[in-house]
Protein backbone atom coordinates (compact mmCIF):
# COMPACT_ATOMS: atom_id res chain seq x y z
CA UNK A 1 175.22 -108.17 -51.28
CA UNK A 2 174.13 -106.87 -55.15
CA UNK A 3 176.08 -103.74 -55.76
CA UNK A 4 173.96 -100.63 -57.21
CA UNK A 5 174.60 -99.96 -60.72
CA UNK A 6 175.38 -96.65 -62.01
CA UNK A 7 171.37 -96.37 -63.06
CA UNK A 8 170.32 -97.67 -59.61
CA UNK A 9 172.79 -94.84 -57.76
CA UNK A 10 170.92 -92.48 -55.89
CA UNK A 11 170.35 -88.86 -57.41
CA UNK A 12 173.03 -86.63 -55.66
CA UNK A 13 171.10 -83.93 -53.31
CA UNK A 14 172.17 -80.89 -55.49
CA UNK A 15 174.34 -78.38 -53.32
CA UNK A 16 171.73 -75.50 -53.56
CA UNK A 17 168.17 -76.05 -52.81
CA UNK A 18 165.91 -74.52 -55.38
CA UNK A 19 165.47 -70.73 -54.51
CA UNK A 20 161.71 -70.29 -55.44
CA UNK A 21 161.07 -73.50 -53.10
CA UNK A 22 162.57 -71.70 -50.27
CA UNK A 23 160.79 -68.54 -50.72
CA UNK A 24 157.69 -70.47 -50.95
CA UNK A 25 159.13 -72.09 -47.44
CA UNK A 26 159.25 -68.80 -46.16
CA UNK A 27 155.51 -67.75 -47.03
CA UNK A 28 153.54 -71.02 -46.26
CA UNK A 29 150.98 -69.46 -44.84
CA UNK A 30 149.91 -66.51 -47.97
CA UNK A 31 146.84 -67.53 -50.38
CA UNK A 32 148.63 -69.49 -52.96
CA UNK A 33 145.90 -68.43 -55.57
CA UNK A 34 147.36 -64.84 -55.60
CA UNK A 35 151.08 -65.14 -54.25
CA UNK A 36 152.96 -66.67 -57.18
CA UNK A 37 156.31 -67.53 -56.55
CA UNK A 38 157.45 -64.67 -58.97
CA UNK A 39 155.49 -62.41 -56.71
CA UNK A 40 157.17 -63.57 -53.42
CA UNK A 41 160.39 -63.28 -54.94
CA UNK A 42 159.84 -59.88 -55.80
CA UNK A 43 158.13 -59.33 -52.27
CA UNK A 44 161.31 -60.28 -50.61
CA UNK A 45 163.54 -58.43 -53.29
CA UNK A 46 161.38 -55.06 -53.35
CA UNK A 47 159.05 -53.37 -55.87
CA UNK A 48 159.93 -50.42 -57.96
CA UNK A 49 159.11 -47.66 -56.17
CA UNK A 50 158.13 -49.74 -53.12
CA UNK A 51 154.85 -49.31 -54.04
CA UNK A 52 152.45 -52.25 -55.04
CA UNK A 53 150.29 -51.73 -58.44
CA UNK A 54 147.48 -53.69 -60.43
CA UNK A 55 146.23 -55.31 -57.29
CA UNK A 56 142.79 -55.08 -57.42
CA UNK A 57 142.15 -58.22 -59.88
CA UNK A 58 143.88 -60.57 -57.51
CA UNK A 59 141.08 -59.27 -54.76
CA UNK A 60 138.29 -60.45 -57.14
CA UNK A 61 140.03 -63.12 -58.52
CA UNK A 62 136.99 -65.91 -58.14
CA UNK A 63 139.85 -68.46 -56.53
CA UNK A 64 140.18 -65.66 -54.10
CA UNK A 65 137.73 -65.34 -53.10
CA UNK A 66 136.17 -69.28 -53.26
CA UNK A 67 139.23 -69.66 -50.86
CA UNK A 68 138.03 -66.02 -48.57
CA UNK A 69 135.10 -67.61 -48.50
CA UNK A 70 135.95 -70.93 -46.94
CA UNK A 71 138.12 -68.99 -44.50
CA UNK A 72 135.19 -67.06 -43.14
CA UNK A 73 133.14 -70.41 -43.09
CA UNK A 74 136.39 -72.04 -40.79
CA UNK A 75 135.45 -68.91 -38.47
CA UNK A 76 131.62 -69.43 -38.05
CA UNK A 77 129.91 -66.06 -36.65
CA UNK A 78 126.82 -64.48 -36.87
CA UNK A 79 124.59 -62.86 -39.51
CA UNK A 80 125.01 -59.37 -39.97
CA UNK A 81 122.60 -56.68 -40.79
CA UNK A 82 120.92 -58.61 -43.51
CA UNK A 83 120.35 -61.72 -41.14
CA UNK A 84 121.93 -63.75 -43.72
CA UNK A 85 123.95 -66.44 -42.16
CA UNK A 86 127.31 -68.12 -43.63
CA UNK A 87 124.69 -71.15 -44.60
CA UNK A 88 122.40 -68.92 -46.25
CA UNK A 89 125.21 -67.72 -48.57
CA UNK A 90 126.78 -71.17 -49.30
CA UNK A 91 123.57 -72.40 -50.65
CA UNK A 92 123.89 -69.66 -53.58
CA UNK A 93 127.81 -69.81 -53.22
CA UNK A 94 128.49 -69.45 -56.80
CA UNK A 95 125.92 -66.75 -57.36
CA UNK A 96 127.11 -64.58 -54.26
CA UNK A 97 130.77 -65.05 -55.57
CA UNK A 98 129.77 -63.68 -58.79
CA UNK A 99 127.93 -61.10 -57.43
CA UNK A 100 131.28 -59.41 -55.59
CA UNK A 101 133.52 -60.12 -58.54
CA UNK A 102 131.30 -58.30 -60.68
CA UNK A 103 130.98 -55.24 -58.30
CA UNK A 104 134.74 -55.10 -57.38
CA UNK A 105 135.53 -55.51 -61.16
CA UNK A 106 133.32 -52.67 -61.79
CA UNK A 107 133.91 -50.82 -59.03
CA UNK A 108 130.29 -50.30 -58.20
CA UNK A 109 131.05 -52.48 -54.43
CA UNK A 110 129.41 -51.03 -51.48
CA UNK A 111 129.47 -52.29 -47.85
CA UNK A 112 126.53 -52.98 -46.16
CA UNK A 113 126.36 -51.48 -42.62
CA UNK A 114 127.74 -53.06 -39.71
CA UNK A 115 125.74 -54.46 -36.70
CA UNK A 116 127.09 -53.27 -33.71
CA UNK A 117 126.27 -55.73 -30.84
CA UNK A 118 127.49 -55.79 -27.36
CA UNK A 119 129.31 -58.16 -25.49
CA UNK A 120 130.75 -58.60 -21.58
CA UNK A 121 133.71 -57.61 -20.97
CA UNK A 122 136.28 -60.74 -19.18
CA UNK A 123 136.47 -60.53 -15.60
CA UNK A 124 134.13 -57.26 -15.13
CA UNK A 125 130.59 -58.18 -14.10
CA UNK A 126 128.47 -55.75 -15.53
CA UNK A 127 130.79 -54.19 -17.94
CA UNK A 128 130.83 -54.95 -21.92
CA UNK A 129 132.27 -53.82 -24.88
CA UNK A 130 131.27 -53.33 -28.63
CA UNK A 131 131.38 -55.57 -31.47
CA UNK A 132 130.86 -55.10 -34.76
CA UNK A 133 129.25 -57.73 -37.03
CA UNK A 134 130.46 -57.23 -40.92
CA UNK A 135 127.59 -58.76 -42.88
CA UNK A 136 128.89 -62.67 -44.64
CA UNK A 137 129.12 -60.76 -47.77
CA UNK A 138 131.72 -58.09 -46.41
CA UNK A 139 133.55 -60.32 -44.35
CA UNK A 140 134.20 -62.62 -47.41
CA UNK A 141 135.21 -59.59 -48.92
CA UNK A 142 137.61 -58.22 -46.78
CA UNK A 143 138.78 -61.83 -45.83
CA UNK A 144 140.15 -61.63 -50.11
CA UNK A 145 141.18 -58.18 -49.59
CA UNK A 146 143.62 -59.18 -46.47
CA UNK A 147 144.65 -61.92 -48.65
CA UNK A 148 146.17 -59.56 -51.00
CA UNK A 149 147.23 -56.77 -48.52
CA UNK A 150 148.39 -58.38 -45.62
CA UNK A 151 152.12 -60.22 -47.06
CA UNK A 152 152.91 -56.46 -48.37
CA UNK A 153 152.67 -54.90 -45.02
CA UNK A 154 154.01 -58.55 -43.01
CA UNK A 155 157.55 -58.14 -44.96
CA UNK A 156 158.26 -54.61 -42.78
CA UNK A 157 156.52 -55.77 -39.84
CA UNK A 158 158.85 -55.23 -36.92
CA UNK A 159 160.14 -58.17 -35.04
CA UNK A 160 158.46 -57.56 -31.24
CA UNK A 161 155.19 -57.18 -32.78
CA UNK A 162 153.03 -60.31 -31.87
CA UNK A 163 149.10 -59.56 -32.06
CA UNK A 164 147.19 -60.94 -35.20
CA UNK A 165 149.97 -61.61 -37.48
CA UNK A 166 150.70 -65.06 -39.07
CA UNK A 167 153.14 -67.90 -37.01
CA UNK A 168 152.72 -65.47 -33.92
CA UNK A 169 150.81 -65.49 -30.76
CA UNK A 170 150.45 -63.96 -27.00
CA UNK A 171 152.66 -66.67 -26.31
CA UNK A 172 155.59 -66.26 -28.13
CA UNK A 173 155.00 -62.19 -26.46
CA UNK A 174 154.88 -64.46 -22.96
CA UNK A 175 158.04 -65.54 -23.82
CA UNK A 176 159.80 -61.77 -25.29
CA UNK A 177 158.88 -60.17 -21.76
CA UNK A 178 160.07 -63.08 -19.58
CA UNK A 179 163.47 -63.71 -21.11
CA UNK A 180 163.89 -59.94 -21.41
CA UNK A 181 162.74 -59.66 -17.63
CA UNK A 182 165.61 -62.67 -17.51
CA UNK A 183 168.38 -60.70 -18.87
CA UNK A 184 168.05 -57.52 -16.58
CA UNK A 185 165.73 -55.23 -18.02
CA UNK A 186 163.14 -54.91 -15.09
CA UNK A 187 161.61 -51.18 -15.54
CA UNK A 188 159.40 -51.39 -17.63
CA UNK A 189 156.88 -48.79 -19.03
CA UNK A 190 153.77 -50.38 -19.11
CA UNK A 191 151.09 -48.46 -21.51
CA UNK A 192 147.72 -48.51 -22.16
CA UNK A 193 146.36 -47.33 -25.57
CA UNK A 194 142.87 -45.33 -24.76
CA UNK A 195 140.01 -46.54 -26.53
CA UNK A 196 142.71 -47.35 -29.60
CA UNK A 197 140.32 -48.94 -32.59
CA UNK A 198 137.71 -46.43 -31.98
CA UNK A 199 140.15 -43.81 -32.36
CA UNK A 200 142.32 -44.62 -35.56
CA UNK A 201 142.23 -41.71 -37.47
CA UNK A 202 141.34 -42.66 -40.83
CA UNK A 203 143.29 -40.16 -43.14
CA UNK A 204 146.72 -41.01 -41.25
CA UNK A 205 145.68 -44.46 -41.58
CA UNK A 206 145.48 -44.18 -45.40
CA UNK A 207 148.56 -42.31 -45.82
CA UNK A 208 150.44 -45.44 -44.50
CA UNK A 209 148.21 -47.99 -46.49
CA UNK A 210 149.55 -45.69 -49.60
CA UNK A 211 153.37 -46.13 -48.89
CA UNK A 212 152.89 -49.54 -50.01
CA UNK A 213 149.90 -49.66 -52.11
CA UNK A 214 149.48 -47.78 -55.25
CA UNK A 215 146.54 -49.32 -56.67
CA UNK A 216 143.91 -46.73 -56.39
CA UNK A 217 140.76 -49.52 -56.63
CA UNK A 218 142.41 -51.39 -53.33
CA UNK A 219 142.52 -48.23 -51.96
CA UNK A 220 139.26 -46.88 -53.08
CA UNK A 221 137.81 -49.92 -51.17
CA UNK A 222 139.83 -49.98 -47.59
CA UNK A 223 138.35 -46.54 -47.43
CA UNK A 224 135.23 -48.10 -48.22
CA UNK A 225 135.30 -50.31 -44.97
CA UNK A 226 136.83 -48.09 -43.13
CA UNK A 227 133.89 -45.33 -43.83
CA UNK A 228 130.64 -48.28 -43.63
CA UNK A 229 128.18 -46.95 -41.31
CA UNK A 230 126.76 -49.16 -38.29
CA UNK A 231 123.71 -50.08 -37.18
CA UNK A 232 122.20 -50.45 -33.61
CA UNK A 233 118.51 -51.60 -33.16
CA UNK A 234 116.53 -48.42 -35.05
CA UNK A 235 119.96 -46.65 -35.47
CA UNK A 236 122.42 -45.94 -37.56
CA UNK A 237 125.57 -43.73 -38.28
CA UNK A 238 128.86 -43.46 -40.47
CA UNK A 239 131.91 -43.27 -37.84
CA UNK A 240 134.82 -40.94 -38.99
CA UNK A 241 137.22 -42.32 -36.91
CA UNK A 242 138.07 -46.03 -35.70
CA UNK A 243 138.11 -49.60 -37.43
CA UNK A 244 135.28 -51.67 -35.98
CA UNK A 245 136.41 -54.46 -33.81
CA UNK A 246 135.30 -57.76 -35.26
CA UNK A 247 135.84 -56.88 -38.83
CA UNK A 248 138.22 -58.75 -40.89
CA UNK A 249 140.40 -56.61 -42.00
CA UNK A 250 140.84 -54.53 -38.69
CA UNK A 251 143.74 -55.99 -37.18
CA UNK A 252 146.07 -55.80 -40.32
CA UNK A 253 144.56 -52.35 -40.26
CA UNK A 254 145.46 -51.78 -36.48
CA UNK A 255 149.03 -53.41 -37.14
CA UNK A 256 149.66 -50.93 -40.04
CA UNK A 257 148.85 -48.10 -37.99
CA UNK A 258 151.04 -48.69 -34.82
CA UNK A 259 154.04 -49.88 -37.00
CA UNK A 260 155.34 -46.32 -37.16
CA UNK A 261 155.75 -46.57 -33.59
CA UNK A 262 157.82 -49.86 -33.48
CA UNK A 263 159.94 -48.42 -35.68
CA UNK A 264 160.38 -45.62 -33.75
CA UNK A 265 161.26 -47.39 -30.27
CA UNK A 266 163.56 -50.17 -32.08
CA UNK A 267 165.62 -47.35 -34.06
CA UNK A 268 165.84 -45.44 -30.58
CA UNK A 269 167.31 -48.73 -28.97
CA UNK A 270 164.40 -49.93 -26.77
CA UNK A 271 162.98 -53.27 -25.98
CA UNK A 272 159.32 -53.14 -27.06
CA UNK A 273 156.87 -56.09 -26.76
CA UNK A 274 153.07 -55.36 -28.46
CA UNK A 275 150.28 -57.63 -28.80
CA UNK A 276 147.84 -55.28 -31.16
CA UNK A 277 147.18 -52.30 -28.86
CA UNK A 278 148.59 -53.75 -25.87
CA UNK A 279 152.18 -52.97 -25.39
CA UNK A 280 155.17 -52.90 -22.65
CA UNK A 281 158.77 -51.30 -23.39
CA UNK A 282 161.56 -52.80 -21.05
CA UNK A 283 164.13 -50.64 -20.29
CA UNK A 284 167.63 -51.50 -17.21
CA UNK A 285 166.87 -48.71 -15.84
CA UNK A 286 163.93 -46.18 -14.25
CA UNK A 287 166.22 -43.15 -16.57
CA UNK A 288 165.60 -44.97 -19.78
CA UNK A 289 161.70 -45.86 -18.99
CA UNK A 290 161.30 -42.65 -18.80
CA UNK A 291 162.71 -41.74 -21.90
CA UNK A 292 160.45 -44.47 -23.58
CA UNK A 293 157.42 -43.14 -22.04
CA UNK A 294 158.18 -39.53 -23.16
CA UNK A 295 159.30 -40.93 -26.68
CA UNK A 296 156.03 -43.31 -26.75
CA UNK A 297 153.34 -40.36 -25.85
CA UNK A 298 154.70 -37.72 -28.09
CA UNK A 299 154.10 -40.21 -31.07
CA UNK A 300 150.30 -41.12 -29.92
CA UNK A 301 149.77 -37.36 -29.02
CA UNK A 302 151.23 -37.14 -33.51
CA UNK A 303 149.09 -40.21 -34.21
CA UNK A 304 146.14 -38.40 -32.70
CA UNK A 305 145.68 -41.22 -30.00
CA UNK A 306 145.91 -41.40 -26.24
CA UNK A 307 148.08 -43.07 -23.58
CA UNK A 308 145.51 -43.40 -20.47
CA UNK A 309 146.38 -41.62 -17.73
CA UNK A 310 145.78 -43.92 -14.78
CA UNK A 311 146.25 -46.87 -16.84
CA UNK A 312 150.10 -46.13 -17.81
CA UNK A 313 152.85 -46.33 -15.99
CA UNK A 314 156.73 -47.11 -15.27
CA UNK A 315 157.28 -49.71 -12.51
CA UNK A 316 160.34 -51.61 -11.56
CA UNK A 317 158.84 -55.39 -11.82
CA UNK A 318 162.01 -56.38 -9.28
CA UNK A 319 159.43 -54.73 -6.47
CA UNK A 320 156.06 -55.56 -5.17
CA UNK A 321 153.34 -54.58 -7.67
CA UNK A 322 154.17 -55.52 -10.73
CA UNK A 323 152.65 -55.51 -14.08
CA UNK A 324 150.06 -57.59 -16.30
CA UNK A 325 150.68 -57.94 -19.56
CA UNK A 326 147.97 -60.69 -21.95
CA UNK A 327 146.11 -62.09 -18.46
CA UNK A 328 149.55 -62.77 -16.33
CA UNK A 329 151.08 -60.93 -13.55
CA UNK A 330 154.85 -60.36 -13.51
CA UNK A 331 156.24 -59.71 -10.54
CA UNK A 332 160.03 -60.72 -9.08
CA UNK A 333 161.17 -62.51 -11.53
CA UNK A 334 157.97 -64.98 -11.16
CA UNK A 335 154.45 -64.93 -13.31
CA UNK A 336 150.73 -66.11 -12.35
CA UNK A 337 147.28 -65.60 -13.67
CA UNK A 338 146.68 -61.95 -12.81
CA UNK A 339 143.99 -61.26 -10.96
CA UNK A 340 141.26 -59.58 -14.39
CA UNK A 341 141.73 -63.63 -15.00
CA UNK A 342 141.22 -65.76 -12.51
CA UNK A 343 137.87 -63.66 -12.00
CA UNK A 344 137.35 -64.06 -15.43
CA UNK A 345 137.62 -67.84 -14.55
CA UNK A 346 136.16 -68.00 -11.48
CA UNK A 347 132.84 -66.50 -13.10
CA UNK A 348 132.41 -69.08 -15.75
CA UNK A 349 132.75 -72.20 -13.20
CA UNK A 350 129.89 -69.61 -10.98
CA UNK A 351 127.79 -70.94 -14.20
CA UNK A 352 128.39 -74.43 -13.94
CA UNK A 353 128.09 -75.22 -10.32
CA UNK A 354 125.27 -73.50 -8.54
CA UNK A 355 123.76 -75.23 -6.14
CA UNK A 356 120.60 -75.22 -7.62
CA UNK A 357 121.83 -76.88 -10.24
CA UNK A 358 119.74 -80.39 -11.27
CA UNK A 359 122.60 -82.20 -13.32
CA UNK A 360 124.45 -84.87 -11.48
CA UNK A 361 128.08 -84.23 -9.65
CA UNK A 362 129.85 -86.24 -12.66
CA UNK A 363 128.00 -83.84 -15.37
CA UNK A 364 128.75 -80.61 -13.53
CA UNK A 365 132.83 -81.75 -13.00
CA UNK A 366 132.90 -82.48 -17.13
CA UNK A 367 131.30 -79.10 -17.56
CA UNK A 368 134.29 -77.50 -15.07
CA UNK A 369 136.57 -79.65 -16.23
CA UNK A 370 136.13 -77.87 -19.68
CA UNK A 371 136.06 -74.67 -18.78
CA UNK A 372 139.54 -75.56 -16.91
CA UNK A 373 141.32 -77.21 -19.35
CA UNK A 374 141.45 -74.88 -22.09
CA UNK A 375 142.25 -72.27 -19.03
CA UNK A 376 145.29 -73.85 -17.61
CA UNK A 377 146.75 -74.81 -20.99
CA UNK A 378 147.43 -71.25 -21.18
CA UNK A 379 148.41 -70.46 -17.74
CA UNK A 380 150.63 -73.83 -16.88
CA UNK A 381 153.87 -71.32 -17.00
CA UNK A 382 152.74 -69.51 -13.75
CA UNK A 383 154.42 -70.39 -10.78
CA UNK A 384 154.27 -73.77 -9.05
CA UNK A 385 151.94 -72.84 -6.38
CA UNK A 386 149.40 -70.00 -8.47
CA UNK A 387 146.60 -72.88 -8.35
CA UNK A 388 146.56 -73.85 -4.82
CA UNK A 389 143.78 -71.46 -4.01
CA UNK A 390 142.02 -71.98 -7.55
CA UNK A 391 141.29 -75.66 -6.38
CA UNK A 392 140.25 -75.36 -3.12
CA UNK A 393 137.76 -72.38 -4.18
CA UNK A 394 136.35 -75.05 -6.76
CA UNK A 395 136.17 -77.85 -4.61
CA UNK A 396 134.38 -75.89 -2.32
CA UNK A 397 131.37 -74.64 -4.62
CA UNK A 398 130.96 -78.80 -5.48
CA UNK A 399 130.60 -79.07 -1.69
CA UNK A 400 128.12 -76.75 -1.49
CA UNK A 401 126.29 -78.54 -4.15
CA UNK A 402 126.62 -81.90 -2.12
CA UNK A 403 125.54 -79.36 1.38
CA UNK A 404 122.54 -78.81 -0.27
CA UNK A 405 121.22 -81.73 -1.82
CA UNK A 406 121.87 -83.10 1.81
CA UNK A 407 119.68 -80.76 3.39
CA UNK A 408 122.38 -78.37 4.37
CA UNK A 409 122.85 -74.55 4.38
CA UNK A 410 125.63 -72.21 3.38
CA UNK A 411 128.89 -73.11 1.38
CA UNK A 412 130.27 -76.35 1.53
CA UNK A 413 133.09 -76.53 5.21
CA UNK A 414 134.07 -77.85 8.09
CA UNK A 415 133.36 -81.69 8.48
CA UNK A 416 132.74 -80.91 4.97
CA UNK A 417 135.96 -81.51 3.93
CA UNK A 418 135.49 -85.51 5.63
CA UNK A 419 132.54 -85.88 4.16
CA UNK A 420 133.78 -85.29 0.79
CA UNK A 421 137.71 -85.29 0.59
CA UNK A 422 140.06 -83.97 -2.01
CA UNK A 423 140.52 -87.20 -3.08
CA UNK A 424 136.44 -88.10 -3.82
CA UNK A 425 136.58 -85.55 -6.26
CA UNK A 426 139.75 -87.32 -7.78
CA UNK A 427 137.86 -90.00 -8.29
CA UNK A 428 135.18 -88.34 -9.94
CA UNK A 429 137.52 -86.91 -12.87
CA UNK A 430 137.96 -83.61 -11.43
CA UNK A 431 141.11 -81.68 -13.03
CA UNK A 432 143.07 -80.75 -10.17
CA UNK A 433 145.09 -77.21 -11.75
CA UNK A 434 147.95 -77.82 -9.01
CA UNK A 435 148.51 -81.42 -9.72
CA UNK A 436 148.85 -80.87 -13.48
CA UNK A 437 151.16 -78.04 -12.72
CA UNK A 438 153.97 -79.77 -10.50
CA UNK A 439 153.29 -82.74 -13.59
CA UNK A 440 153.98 -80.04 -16.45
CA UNK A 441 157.22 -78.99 -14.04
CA UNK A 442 158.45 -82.72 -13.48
CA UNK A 443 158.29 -83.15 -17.18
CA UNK A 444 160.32 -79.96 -17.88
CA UNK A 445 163.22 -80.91 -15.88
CA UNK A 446 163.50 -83.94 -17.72
């Protein structure tokens, strides 16, 4: 074989990696257009001060907000109080773009009110909850304003904070509780935030924006948001306290606020798990819960929120009763859908197989089959036998279906189950939850 000349040798891999590529590694995820590697370096190092300046170009910046834009495009939604949908604004893109550089650059920008809508609430028939639609314009907007904001605040986020922050998700909280459940931590303190984005006070709020931003414009203009009024068929009305749920910016918002009180439970020594305002601290014994609990409600009582009072509680998950904590149950060292979910569930397939229904048995189990898919992908960690009942309770609304389109009365039993056997559906496609569970448990062991 040809030996390599010298000029043919392989470049040596140098012994240090370049330092601004592994910042850059570290912050994949922050809008390129505006994080510099200069400006990540110093985000990692520390400001003078702490405090952030001369921000407010970098939210108009027109490659900010082409790129806010295309964000709020990747997350559809509705019009907003000026009925203008996201393909309304696209066909003037250029000319809407200019329009909010122009007003942020001379500070003349104004939100338009919010339309407050209302939608059910999972799992409780009868039972919704508000939501409040920022108009295309705003939400592009605030989209470039998180773009800027939200790395600043990320940096200090604590470590057992999970909801609405980049690379994290209620799984990766799944996962906190269980191994912490693992390691002999079982009383845990499980709260329950009262009405929590309706009742941000904005002031505080602000204060703790300020201890990282000095930039009076960015300021000038989360205020702004934070004060738009709403709208709600003929009225209308400027909340003072609260960030609307369905706005852009409200979760970094929500984040900011509570991160006084992670701080506060990890420098006291407790293990804290929260998902936005949804939060359990696990403590080895009932002593220390209570502790936590006493710790956690004189800091909402300061924060000007409230724990609920029938909703909170300390509970040793070793015992019957347990706790739920993002739609599972946790209870003896085992987890399953809790119950809020498989109602949830069981309501949507209620849609899709009535017996009155005129689509054919193949068309309904796609239309389940969808519905259940998406569902067990994030409840195949339960326990090997949660879906037992799940199945059967499904099989048995298709065999009502069948009952009555063969004259019959009442919910599909009895010689029923002949009739039409576990295994017909099979053959018709039907995703059997059970099945895919002890598959997704075979597969683990491996």
């Amino acid at each position: 074989m040809k030996s390599r000349s010298k000029e043919e040798s392989p470049v040596p891999v140098p012994a240090r990696a370049n330092p601004a590529g592994e910042v850059r590694a570290r912050w994949v995820w922050v809008e390129p257009t505006i994080w510099t590697d200069r400006m990540l370096s110093a985000l990692e190092k520390g400001v003078r001060g702490g405090r952030w300046h001369s921000l407010i170009d970098k939210v108009y910046d027109p490659r900010n907000l082409e790129s806010a834009f295309r964000r709020v495009q990747r997350n559809k939604g509705g019009p907003g109080a000026d009925n203008q949908t996201i393909e309304m604004f696209e066909k003037n893109l250029t000319r809407n773009l200019e329009w909010i550089h122009v007003h942020l650059r001379d500070r003349d920008y104004t939100p338009q009110r919010i339309k407050r809508t209302w939608i059910p609430k999972p799992g409780r028939k009868r039972e919704r909850r508000p939501l409040g639609i920022p108009t295309v314009r705003d939400r592009v907007t605030q989209t470039a304003l998180r773009n800027v904001l939200e790395p600043i605040f990320e940096h200090d986020f604590a470590p057992h904070s999970y909801g609405f922050r980049p690379g994290r998700g209620c799984k990766d909280a799944l996962r906190r509780v269980a191994a912490l459940l693992a390691r002999g931590y079982p009383w845990v303190v499980d709260a329950d935030l009262k009405s929590y984005f309706d009742t941000i006070d904005h002031d505080l709020l602000m204060t703790r924006v300020r201890e990282k931003v000095a930039d009076g414009r960015v300021l000038d203009l989360t205020r702004r948001f934070l004060n738009q009024g709403t709208v709600e068929g003929m009225a209308s009305w400027t909340p003072e306290r609260g960030a609307p749920q369905g706005a852009v910016i409200s979760p970094l918002l929500s984040n900011i606020y509570l991160h006084p009180l992670d701080k506060l439970m990890a420098e006291n020594g407790y293990e804290m798990v929260r998902y936005a305002d949804d939060f359990v601290i696990l403590c080895r014994d009932e002593e220390s819960a209570e502790r936590a609990l006493e710790i956690a409600r004189r800091w909402t009582e300061e924060a000007q929120l409230t724990l609920h009072p029938d909703k909170t509680r300390i509970i040793d998950a070793r015992e019957r009763g347990g706790f739920d904590f993002l739609g599972y149950h946790f209870e003896r060292g085992y987890r399953w859908p809790s119950k809020k979910s498989e109602r949830n569930l069981r309501d949507r397939v209620r849609e899709k197989t009535k017996r009155c229904h005129g689509y054919c048995l193949e068309r309904i189990i796609r239309d389940v089959n969808r519905i259940t898919r998406g569902w067990y992908e994030y409840y195949k960690h339960s326990h090997k036998n949660s879906f037992k009942s799940l199945d059967s309770w499904i099989r048995m609304r298709l065999r009502s279906i069948l009952r009555k389109r063969h004259k019959g009365r009442g919910r599909g039993r009895g010689l029923d189950h002949f009739k039409w056997p576990n295994s017909y559906f099979a053959k018709l496609g039907l995703l059997s939850l059970h099945e895919a569970r002890a598959t997704d448990g075979q597969s683990a062991r491996r």
